[in-house]
Amino acid sequence: FHSGHILEGLAALHLRDQILCTLLSRCNSILTLAYNDTVVSNRLRKKIDSSQEKSLPLLMQVYKARIECMAMMPRSRVWMETFVDYAKMAKLSPKWMPFAKELKALYESLPEESRQSEQGRLAYGFLYPKRGVAVGDSMADATLYDIEGREHHLSEFSGRYILLDFWSTGCGPCVESIPEVEEIAAAYADRLSVVSLSIDPKEVWIKYVREKGLAGHQWNELVKGNTGLQARYNVSGIPHYVLIAPDGKVLTMWVGYGKGVLWKTIKEYIK
């Protein structure tokens, strides 16, 4: 076959995969929201899980064949998009994409220009993730940016408690938590520094911060995907909070927001 035909076919399969993943995600969300009856919900979920398990062997054969095909294809835009998606799957869903070794070989075959591209760096982050930080470990740090583009690091707050708040403008609970986060920042201003770490794209984040007049340390790592500090602090949902002690050790981490939960946690650890 002509390489152009192969690329067109790969693009179509790639689009189909994205559509199926989106539909499955929405289906699971609808199930979670619509079925308050635990027994009914569990029965439906078991049927879905059973169907997925039956399709897994076939899907794995398909993915393996595609990866083998990709090794012989030119590294086009579609190729890189597919590669990044597969690398992400290998990190987040290894049961469905158990081909990290093969994907790493593909990465190593990339020219340096492709490795240093935005998608190349994103794929590297998925294929070669740094070890996650656990409670009791020293904090992970990175280069972070404020809305004026100035660089910052968490180490600036050495000797103080730090509350990291991973959030997004599209996350209802994140936005709902803002008043309580601001109250805590003011009440513990002598001992605690709150870093609101947005995971939004630069333009969306800056516009929201300026329009809402958000105060404090409004920072962003400006990386794509679940990489950077998101990966280091094992962020799988938002809002995601990390409380760090003055000596730089992680005290606790938790996900989700409910009115008063932040106050309760902070009072537990900061006397």
PDB file of C-alpha atoms in Angstrom, residues 163-165 167 173-188 192 194-196 215 218 239 241 257 262-263 266:
ATOM      1  CA  LEU A 163      -0.943  24.433  50.398  1.00  0.00           C
ATOM      2  CA  LEU A 164      -0.970  23.440  46.737  1.00  0.00           C
ATOM      3  CA  ASP A 165      -4.355  23.709  45.061  1.00  0.00           C
ATOM      4  CA  TRP A 167      -7.586  23.516  39.912  1.00  0.00           C
ATOM      5  CA  PRO A 173     -15.939  22.260  42.947  1.00  0.00           C
ATOM      6  CA  CYS A 174     -12.645  24.061  42.226  1.00  0.00           C
ATOM      7  CA  VAL A 175     -14.422  27.363  41.655  1.00  0.00           C
ATOM      8  CA  GLU A 176     -16.709  26.743  44.634  1.00  0.00           C
ATOM      9  CA  SER A 177     -13.674  26.273  46.890  1.00  0.00           C
ATOM     10  CA  ILE A 178     -12.050  29.627  46.007  1.00  0.00           C
ATOM     11  CA  PRO A 179     -13.662  31.687  48.825  1.00  0.00           C
ATOM     12  CA  GLU A 180     -12.626  29.120  51.444  1.00  0.00           C
ATOM     13  CA  VAL A 181      -9.089  28.922  50.021  1.00  0.00           C
ATOM     14  CA  GLU A 182      -8.830  32.723  50.238  1.00  0.00           C
ATOM     15  CA  GLU A 183     -10.138  32.727  53.826  1.00  0.00           C
ATOM     16  CA  ILE A 184      -7.512  30.171  54.857  1.00  0.00           C
ATOM     17  CA  ALA A 185      -4.745  32.093  53.090  1.00  0.00           C
ATOM     18  CA  ALA A 186      -5.682  35.228  55.051  1.00  0.00           C
ATOM     19  CA  ALA A 187      -6.157  33.471  58.398  1.00  0.00           C
ATOM     20  CA  TYR A 188      -2.798  31.689  58.238  1.00  0.00           C
ATOM     21  CA  LEU A 192       1.080  29.325  55.305  1.00  0.00           C
ATOM     22  CA  VAL A 194      -1.301  29.019  49.312  1.00  0.00           C
ATOM     23  CA  VAL A 195      -0.324  28.297  45.698  1.00  0.00           C
ATOM     24  CA  SER A 196      -3.283  28.031  43.340  1.00  0.00           C
ATOM     25  CA  ALA A 215      -5.468  37.321  44.608  1.00  0.00           C
ATOM     26  CA  GLN A 218      -1.946  32.313  40.981  1.00  0.00           C
ATOM     27  CA  PRO A 239      -9.453  19.968  43.010  1.00  0.00           C
ATOM     28  CA  TYR A 241      -4.715  19.500  47.444  1.00  0.00           C
ATOM     29  CA  TYR A 257     -14.055  19.743  47.884  1.00  0.00           C
ATOM     30  CA  LEU A 262     -10.323  22.587  53.855  1.00  0.00           C
ATOM     31  CA  TRP A 263     -10.701  24.325  57.194  1.00  0.00           C
ATOM     32  CA  ILE A 266      -5.717  22.740  57.867  1.00  0.00           C
TER      33      ILE A 266
END
